mmCIF file of C-alpha atoms and ligand atoms in Angstrom:
data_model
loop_
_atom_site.group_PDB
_atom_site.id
_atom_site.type_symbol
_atom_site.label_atom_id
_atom_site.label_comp_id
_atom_site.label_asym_id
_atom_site.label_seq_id
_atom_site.Cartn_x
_atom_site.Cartn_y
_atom_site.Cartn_z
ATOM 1 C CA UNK A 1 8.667 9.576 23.119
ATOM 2 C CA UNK A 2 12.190 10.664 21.212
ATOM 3 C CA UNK A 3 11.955 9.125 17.782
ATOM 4 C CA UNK A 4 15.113 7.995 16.790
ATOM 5 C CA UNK A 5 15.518 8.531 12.826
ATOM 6 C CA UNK A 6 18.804 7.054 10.433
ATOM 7 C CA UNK A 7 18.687 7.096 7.244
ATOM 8 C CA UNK A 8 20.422 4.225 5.766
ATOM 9 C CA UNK A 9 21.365 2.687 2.062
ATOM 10 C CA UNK A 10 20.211 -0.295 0.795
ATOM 11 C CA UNK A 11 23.811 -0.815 -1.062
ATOM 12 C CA UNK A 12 25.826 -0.254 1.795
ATOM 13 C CA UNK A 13 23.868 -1.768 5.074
ATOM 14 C CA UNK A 14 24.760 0.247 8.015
ATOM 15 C CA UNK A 15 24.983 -2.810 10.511
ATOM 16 C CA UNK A 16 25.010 -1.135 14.017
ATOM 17 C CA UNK A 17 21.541 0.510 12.950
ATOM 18 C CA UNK A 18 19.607 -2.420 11.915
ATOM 19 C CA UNK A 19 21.271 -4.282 14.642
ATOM 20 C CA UNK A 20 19.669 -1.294 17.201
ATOM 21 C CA UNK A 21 16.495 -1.697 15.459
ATOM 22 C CA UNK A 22 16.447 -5.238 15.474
ATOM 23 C CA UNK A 23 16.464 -4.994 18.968
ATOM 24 C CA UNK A 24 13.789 -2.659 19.405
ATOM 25 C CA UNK A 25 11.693 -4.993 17.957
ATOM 26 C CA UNK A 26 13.051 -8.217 19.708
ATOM 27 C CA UNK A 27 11.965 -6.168 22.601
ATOM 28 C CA UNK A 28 8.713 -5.071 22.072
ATOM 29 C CA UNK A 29 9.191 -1.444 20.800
ATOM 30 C CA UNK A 30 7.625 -0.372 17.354
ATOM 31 C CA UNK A 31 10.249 0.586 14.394
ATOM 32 C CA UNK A 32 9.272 2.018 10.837
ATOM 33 C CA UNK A 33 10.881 0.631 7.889
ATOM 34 C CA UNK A 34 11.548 0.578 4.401
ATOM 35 C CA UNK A 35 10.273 -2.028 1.701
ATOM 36 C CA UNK A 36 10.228 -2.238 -1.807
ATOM 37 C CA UNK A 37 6.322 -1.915 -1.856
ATOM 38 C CA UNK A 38 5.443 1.196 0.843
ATOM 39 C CA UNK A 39 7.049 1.731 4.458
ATOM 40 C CA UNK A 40 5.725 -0.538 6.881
ATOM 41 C CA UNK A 41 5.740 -0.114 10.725
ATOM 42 C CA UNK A 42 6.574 -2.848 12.582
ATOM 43 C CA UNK A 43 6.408 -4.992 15.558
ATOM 44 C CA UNK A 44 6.917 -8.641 17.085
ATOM 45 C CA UNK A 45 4.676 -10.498 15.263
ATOM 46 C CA UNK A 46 4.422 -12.743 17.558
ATOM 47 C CA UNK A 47 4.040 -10.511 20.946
ATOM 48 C CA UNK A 48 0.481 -9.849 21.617
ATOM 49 C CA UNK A 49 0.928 -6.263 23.429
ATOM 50 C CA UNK A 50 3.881 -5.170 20.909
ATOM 51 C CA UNK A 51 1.198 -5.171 17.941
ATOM 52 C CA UNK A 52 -1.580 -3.610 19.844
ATOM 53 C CA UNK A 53 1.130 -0.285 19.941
ATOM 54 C CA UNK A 54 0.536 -0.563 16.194
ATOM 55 C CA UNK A 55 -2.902 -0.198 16.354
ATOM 56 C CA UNK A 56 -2.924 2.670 18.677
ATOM 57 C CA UNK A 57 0.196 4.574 17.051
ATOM 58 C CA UNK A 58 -1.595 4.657 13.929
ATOM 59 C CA UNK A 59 -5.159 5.473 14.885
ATOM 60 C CA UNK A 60 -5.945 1.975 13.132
ATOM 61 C CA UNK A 61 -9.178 -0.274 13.390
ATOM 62 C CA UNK A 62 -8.804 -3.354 15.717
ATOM 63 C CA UNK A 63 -10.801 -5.461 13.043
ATOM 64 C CA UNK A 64 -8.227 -4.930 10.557
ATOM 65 C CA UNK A 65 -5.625 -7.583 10.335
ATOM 66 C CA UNK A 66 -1.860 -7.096 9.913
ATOM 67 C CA UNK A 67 0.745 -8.952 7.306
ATOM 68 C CA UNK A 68 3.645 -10.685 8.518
ATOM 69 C CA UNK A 69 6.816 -10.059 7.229
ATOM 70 C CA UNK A 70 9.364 -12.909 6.975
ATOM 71 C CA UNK A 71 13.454 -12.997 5.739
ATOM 72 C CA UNK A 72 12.965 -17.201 4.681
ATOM 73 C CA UNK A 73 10.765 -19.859 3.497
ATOM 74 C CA UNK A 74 10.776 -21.423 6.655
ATOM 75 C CA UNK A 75 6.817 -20.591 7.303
ATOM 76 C CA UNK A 76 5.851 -23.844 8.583
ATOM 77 C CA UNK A 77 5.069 -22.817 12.348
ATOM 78 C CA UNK A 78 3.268 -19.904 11.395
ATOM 79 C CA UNK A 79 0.582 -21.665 9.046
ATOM 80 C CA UNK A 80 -1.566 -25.229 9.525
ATOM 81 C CA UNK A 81 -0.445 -26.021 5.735
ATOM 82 C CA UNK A 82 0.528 -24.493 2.362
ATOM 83 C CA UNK A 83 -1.562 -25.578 -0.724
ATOM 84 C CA UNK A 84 0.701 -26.200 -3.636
ATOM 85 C CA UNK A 85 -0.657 -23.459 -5.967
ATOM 86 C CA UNK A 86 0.816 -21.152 -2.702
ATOM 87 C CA UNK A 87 4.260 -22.798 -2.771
ATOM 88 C CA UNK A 88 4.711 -22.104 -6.618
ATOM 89 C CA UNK A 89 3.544 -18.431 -6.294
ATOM 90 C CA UNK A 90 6.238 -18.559 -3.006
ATOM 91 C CA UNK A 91 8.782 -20.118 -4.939
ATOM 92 C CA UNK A 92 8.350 -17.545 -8.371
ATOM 93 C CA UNK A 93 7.605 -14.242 -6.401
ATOM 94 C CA UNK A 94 9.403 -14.397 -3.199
ATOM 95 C CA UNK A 95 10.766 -12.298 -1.661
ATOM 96 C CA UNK A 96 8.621 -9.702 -3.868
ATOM 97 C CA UNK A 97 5.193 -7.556 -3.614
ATOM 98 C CA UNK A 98 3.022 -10.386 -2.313
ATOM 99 C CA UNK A 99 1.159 -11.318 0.350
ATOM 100 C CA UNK A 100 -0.179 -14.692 0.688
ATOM 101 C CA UNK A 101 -3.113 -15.678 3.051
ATOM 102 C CA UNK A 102 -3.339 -19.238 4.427
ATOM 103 C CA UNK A 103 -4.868 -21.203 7.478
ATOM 104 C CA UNK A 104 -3.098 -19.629 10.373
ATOM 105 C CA UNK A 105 -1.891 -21.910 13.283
ATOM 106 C CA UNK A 106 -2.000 -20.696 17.149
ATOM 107 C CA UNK A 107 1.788 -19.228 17.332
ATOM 108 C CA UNK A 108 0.437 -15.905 15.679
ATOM 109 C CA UNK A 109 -1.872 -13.786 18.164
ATOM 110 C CA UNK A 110 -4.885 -13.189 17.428
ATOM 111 C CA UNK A 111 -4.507 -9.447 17.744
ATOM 112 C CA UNK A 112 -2.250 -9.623 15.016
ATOM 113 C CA UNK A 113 -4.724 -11.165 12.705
ATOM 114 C CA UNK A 114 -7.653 -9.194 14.170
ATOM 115 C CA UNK A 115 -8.864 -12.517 15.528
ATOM 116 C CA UNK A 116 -9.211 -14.204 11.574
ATOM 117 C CA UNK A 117 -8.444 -17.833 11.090
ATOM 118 C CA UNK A 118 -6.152 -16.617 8.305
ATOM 119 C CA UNK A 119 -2.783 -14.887 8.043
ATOM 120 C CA UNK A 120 -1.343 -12.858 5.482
ATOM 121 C CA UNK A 121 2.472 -13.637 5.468
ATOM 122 C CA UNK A 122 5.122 -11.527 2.639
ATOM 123 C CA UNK A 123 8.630 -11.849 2.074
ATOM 124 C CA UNK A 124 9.916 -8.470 1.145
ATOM 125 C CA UNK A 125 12.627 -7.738 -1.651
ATOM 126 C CA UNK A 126 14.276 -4.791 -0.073
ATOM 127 C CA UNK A 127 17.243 -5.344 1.565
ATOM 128 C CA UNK A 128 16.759 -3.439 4.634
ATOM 129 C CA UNK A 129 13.651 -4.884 5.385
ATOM 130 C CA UNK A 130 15.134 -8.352 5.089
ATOM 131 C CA UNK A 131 18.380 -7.610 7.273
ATOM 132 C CA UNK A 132 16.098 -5.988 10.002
ATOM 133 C CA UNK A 133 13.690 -8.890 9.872
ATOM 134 C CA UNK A 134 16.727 -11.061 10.542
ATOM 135 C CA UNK A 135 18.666 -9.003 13.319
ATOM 136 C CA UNK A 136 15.011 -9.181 15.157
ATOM 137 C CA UNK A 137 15.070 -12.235 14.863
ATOM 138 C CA UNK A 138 11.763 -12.813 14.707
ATOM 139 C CA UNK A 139 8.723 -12.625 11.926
ATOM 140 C CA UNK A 140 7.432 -8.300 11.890
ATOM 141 C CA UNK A 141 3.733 -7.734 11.320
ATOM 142 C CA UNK A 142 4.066 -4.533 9.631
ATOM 143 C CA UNK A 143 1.125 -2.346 8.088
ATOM 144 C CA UNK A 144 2.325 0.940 5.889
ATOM 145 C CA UNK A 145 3.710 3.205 8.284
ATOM 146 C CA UNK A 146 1.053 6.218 7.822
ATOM 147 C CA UNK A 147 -1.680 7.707 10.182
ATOM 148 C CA UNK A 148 -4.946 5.514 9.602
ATOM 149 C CA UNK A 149 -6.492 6.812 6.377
ATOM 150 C CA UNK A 150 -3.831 8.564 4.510
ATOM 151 C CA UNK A 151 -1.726 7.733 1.748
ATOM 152 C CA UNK A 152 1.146 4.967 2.389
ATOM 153 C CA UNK A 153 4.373 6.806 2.740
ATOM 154 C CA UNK A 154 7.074 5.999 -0.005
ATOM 155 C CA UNK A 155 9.434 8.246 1.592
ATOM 156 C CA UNK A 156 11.123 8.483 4.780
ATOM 157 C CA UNK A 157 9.827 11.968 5.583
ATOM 158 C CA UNK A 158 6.216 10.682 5.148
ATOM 159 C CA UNK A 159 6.920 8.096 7.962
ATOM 160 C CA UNK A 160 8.335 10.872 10.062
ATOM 161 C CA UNK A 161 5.461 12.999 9.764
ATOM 162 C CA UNK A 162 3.090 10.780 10.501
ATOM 163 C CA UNK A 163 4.630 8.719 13.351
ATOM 164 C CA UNK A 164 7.384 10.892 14.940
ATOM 165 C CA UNK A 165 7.028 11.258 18.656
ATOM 166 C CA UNK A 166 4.859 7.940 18.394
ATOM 167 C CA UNK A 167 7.443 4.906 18.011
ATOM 168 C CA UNK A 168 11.042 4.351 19.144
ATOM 169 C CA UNK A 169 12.626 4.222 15.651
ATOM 170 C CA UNK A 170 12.558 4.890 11.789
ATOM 171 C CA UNK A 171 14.659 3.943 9.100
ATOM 172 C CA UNK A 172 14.942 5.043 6.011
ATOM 173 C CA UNK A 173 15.997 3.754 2.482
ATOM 174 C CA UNK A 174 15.032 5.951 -0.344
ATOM 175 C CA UNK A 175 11.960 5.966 -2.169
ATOM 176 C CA UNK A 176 10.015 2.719 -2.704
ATOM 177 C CA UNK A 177 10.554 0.978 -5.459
ATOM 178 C CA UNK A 178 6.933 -0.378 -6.709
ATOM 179 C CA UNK A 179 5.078 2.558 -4.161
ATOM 180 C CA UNK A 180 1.828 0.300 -3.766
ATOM 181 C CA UNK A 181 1.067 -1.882 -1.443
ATOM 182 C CA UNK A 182 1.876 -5.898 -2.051
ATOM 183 C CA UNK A 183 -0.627 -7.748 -3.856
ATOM 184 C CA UNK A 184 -2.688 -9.991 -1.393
ATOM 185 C CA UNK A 185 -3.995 -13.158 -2.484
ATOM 186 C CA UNK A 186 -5.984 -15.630 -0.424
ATOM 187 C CA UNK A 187 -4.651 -19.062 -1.002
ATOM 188 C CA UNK A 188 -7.143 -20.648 1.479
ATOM 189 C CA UNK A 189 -9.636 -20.376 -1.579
ATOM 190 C CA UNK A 190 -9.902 -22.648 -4.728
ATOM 191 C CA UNK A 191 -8.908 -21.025 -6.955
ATOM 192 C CA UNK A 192 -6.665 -18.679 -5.075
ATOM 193 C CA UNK A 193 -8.867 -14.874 -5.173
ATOM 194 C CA UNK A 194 -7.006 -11.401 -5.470
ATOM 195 C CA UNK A 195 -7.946 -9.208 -2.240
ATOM 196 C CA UNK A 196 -5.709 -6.814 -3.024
ATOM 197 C CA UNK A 197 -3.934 -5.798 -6.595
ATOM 198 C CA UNK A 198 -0.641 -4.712 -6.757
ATOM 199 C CA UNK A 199 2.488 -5.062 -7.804
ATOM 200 C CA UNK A 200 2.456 -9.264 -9.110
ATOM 201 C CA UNK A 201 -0.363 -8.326 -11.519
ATOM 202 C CA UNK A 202 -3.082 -10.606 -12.093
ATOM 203 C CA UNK A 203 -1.896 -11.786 -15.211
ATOM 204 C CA UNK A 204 2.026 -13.197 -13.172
ATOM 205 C CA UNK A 205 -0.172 -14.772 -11.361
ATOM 206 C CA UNK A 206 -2.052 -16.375 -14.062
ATOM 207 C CA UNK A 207 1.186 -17.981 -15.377
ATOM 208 C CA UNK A 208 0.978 -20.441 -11.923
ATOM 209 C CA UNK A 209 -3.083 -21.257 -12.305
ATOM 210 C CA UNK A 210 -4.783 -19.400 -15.117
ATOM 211 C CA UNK A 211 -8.000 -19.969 -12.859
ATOM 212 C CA UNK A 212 -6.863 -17.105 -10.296
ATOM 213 C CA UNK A 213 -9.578 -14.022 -10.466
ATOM 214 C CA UNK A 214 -9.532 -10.645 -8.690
ATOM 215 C CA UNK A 215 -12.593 -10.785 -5.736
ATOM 216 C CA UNK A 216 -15.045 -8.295 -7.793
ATOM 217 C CA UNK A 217 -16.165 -6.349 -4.515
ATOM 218 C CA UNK A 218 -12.832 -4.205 -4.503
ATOM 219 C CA UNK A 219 -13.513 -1.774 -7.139
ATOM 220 C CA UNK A 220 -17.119 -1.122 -6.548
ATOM 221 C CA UNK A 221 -18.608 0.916 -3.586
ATOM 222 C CA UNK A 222 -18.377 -1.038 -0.205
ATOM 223 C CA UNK A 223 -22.213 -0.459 0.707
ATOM 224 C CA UNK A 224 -23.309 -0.767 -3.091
ATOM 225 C CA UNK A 225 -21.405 -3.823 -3.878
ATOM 226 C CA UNK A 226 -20.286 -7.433 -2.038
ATOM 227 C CA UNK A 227 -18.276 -6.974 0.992
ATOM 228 C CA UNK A 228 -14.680 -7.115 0.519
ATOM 229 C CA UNK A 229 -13.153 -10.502 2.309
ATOM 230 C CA UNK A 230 -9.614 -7.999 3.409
ATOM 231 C CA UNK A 231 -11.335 -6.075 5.974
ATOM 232 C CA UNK A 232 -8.714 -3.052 5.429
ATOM 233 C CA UNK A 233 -10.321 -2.328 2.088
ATOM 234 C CA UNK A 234 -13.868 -0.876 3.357
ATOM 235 C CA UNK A 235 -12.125 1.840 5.007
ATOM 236 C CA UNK A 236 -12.090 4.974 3.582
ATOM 237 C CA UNK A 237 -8.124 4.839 2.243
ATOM 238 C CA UNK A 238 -5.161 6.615 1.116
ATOM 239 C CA UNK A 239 -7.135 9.820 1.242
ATOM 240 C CA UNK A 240 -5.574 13.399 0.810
ATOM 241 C CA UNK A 241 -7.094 15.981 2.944
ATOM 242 C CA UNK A 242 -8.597 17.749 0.500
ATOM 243 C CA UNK A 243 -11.623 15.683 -2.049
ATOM 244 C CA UNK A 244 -10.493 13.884 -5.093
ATOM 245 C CA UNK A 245 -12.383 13.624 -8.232
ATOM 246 C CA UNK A 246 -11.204 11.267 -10.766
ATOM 247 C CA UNK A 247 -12.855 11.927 -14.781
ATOM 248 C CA UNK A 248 -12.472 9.170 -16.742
ATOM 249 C CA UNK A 249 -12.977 8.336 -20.756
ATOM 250 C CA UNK A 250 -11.236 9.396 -23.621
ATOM 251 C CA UNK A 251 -8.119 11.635 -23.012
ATOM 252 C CA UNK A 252 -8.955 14.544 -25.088
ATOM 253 C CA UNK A 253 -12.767 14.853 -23.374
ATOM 254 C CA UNK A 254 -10.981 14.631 -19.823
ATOM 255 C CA UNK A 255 -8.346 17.224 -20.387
ATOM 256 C CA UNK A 256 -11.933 19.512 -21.711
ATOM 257 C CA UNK A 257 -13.486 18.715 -18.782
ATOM 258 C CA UNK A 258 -11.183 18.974 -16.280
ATOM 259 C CA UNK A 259 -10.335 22.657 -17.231
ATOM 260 C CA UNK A 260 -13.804 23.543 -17.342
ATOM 261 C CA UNK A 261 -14.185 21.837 -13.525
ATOM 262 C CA UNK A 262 -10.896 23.746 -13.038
ATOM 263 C CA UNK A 263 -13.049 27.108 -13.635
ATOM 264 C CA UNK A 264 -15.861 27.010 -12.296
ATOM 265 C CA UNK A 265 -13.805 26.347 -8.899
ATOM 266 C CA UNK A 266 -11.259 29.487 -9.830
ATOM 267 C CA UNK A 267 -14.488 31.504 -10.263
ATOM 268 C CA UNK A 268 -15.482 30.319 -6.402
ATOM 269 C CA UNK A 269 -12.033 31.552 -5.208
ATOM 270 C CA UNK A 270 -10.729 27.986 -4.913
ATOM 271 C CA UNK A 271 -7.161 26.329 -5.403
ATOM 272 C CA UNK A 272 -7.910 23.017 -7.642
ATOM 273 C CA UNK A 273 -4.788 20.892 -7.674
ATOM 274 C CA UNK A 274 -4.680 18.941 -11.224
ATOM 275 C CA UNK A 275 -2.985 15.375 -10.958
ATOM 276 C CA UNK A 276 -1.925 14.492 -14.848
ATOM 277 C CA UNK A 277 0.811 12.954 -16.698
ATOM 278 C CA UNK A 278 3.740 13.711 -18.595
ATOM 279 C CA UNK A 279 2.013 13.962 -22.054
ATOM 280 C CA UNK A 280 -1.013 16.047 -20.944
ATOM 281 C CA UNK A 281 0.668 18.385 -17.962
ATOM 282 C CA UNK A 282 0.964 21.556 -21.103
ATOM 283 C CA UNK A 283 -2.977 21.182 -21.533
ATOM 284 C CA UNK A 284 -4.166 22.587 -18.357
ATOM 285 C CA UNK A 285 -3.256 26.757 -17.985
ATOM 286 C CA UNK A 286 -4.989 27.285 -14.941
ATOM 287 C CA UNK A 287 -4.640 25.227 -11.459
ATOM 288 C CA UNK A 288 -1.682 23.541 -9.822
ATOM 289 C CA UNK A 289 -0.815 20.819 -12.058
ATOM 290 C CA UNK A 290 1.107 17.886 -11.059
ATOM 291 C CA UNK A 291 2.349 14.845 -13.504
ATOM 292 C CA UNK A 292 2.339 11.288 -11.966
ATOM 293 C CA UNK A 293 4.897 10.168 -14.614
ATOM 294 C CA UNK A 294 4.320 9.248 -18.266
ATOM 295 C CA UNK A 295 1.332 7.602 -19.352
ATOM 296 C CA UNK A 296 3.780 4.839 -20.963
ATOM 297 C CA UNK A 297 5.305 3.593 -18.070
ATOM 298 C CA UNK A 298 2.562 2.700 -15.349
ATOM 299 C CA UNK A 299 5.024 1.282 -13.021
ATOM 300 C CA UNK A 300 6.164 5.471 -12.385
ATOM 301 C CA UNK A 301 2.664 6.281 -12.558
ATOM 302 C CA UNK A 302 1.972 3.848 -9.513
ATOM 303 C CA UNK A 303 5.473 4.753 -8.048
ATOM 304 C CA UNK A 304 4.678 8.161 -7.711
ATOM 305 C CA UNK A 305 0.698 7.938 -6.937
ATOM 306 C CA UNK A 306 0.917 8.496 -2.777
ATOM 307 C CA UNK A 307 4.003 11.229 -3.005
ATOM 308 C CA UNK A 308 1.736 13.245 -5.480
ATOM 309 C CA UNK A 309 -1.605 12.584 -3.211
ATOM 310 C CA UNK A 310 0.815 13.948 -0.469
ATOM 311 C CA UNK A 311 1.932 16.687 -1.997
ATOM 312 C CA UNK A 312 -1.403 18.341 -3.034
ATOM 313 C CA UNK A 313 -2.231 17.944 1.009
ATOM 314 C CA UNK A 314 1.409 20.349 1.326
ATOM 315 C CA UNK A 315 0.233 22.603 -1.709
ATOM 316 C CA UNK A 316 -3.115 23.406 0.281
ATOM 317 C CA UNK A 317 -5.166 22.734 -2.355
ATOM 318 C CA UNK A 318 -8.990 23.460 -1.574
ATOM 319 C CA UNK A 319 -9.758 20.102 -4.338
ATOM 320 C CA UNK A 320 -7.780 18.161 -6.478
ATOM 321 C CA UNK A 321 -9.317 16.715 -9.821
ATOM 322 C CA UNK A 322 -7.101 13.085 -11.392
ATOM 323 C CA UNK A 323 -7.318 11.895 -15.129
ATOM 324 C CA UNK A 324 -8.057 7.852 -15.566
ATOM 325 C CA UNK A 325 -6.132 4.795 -16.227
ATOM 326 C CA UNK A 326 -6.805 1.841 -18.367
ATOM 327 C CA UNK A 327 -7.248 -0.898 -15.840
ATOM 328 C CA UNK A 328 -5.180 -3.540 -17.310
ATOM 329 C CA UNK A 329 -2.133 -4.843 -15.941
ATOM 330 C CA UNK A 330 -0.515 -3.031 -13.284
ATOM 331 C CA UNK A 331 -2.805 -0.244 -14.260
ATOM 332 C CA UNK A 332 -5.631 -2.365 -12.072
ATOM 333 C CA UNK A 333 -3.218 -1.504 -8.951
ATOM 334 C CA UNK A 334 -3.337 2.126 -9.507
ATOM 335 C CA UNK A 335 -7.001 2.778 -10.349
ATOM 336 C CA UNK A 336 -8.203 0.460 -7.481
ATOM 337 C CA UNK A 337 -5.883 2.943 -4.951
ATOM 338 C CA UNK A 338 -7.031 6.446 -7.016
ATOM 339 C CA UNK A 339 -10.572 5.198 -6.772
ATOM 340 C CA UNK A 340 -10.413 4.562 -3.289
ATOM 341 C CA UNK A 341 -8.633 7.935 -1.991
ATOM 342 C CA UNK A 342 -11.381 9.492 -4.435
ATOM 343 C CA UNK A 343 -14.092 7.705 -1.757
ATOM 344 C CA UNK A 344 -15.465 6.386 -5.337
ATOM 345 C CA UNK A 345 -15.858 9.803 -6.767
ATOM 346 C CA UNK A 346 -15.842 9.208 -10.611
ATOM 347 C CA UNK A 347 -17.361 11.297 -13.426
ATOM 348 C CA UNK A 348 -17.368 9.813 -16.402
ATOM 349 C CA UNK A 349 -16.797 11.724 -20.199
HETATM 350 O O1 LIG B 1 2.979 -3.983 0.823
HETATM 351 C C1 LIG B 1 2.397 -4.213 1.879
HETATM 352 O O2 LIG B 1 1.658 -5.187 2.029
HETATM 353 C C2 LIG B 1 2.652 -3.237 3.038
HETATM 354 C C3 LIG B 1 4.128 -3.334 3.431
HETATM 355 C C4 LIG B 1 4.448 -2.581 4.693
HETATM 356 O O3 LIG B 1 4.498 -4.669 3.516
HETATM 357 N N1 LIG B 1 1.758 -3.514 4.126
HETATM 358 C C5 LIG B 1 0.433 -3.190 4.069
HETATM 359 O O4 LIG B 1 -0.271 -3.441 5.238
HETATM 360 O O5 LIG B 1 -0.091 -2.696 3.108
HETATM 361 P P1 LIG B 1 -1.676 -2.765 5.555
HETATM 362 O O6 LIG B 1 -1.959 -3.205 6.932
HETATM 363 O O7 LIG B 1 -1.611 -1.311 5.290
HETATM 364 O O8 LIG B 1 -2.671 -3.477 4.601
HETATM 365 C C6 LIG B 1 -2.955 -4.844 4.823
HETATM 366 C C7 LIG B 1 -4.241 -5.244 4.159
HETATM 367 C C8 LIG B 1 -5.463 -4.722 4.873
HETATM 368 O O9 LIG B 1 -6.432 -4.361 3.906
HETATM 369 C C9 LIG B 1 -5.927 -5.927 5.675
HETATM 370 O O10 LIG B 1 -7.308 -5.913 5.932
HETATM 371 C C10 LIG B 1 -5.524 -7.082 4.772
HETATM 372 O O11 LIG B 1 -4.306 -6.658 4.217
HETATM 373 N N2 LIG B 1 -5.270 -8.340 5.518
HETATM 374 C C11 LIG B 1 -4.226 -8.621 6.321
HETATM 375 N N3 LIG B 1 -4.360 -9.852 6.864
HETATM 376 C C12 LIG B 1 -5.506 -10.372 6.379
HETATM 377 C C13 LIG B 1 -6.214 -11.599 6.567
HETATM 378 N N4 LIG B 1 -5.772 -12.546 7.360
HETATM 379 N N5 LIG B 1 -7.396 -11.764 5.893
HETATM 380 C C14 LIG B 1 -7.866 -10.812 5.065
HETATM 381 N N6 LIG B 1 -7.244 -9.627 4.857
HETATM 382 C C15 LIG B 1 -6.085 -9.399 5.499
HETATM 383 MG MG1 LIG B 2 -2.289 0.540 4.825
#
């Protein structure tokens, strides 16, 4: 299949194009997108055999459900109702990084919610993903536009490596904004649970009912720990091609560790990629060293997590070893994505 690939501007919406890929979806083809959060790829939501092409371009699980991405608040006909604590969180972080799951009702297929009684349903921020929603002209169910198991793209170029040759269009729009995916909560619970951190932190969400909590299963070890309830997060996830150790404790013990990790791999002939920050990128002087962004801005740190993963995969890299993050705040976002592309492999200092 010819992959047709524009690159557009959020600023300065290139009509004809989302009008073209509008249609693509209207009629059942599959077209990758840009949002504020990662790209997504997208189908008919509501077209049974347009969202099993999703599955199959991406190599994905059929027991893994998709989010639905609408352009207003009219949800009514996709959902049996919307509890009150959902409608303020709609109301205060629409359009924006979050996913909501409620009760679904029988318009959605049940291939697009991996035959669940629930749906997850997002408004997205970014422009383009709004106008495209709208010149489809019907609601997308869009997962991140990468090959099963690897980081979310947050680039254009990601999507087209991963997908070219596989779907009938992708358009880009820069880099993403927040670069993790939306936070999911499940409204269908009282009180509402976290699935899924992201970018509407735990603490936003706090300011609508300070009883919210984050599920506890999601940071610990699938098989060690409770079963998470968003069946995407047992999956191994967002994993480089090469292994990822994370060390984590005090700074000044993980930089010492890491470069004496760092050696003992140099002495086996092996390239170690080194994933650290702005203030402690001049402490390693051996291994490929890479800075996620400063240590006092975690929204860069997050922003640039999956480009970084990504670009240790282009480097070659034989391992690659990450320093920590204090999980508070969006910081929780980050660490629950590094632990999980690390397939839980912390050492602690
Ligand atoms: O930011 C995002 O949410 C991006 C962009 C494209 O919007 N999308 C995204 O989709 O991250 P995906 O498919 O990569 O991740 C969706 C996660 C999976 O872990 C899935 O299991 C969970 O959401 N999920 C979706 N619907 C669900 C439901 N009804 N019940 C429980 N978990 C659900
Ligand atoms: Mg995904």
């Amino acid at each position: 299949m010819e992959t047709k690939v524009v690159e557009l501007n959020e600023l300065n919406l290139d009509k004809n194009a989302l009008e073209e890929a509008g249609k693509v979806i209207r009629e059942g083809g599959l077209v990758a997108f840009p949002t504020e959060t990662v790209y997504g790829l997208g189908a008919n939501a509501l077209d049974d055999k347009a969202v099993k092409k999703i599955f199959e371009a991406k190599g994905r699980p059929q027991d893994n459900p998709l989010i639905i991405h609408v352009a207003d608040f009219k949800i009514e006909g996709f959902v049996k109702d919307i509890p009150d604590t959902a409608k303020k969180m709609m109301e205060r972080f629409w359009p924006g990084p979050l996913t909501l799951l409620l009760r679904k009702s029988s318009t959605i297929p049940e291939t697009t919610t991996a035959g669940l009684e629930t749906v997850g349903i997002r408004m997205p921020s970014n422009a383009i993903a709004r106008e495209l929603i709208k010149a489809a002209g019907v609601p997308i169910a869009a997962p991140s536009a990468n090959v099963s198991g690897r980081p979310s793209p947050t680039e254009m170029s990601r999507c087209v490596e991963d997908l070219s040759g596989k779907i009938e269009y992708i358009l880009g729009g820069g880099k993403s904004e927040v670069g993790l995916e939306s936070t999911i909560v499940d409204c269908t619970v009282n009180p509402p649970c976290v699935l899924r951190p992201g970018g509407i932190t735990l603490e936003m969400l706090k300011e609508i009912d300070s009883d919210i909590y984050i599920d506890p299963a999601i940071m610990g070890k699938p098989a060690e720990n409770l079963k998470p309830k968003a069946p995407g997060m047992k999956y191994r996830h967002y994993a480089p091609k090469a292994p990822l150790k994370i060390i984590q404790g005090d700074l000044q013990k993980t930089i010492a560790k890491i470069n004496e990790i760092v050696q003992n791999y140099i002495d086996e002939n092996k390239k170690v990629g080194i994933m650290a920050t702005d203030e402690t990128i001049n402490e390693y002087p051996k291994g490929y060293v890479m800075s996620l962004g400063s240590r006092k801005n975690m929204s860069s740190i997050g922003k640039n997590l999956f480009e970084v993963l990504r670009s240790f995969d282009d480097a070659n890299v034989d391992i690659i070893l990450s320093e920590a993050f204090e999980e508070i705040d969006f910081g929780v976002a980050v660490m629950n994505r590094l632990i999980k592309s690390a397939g839980y492999d912390v050492i602690k200092v």
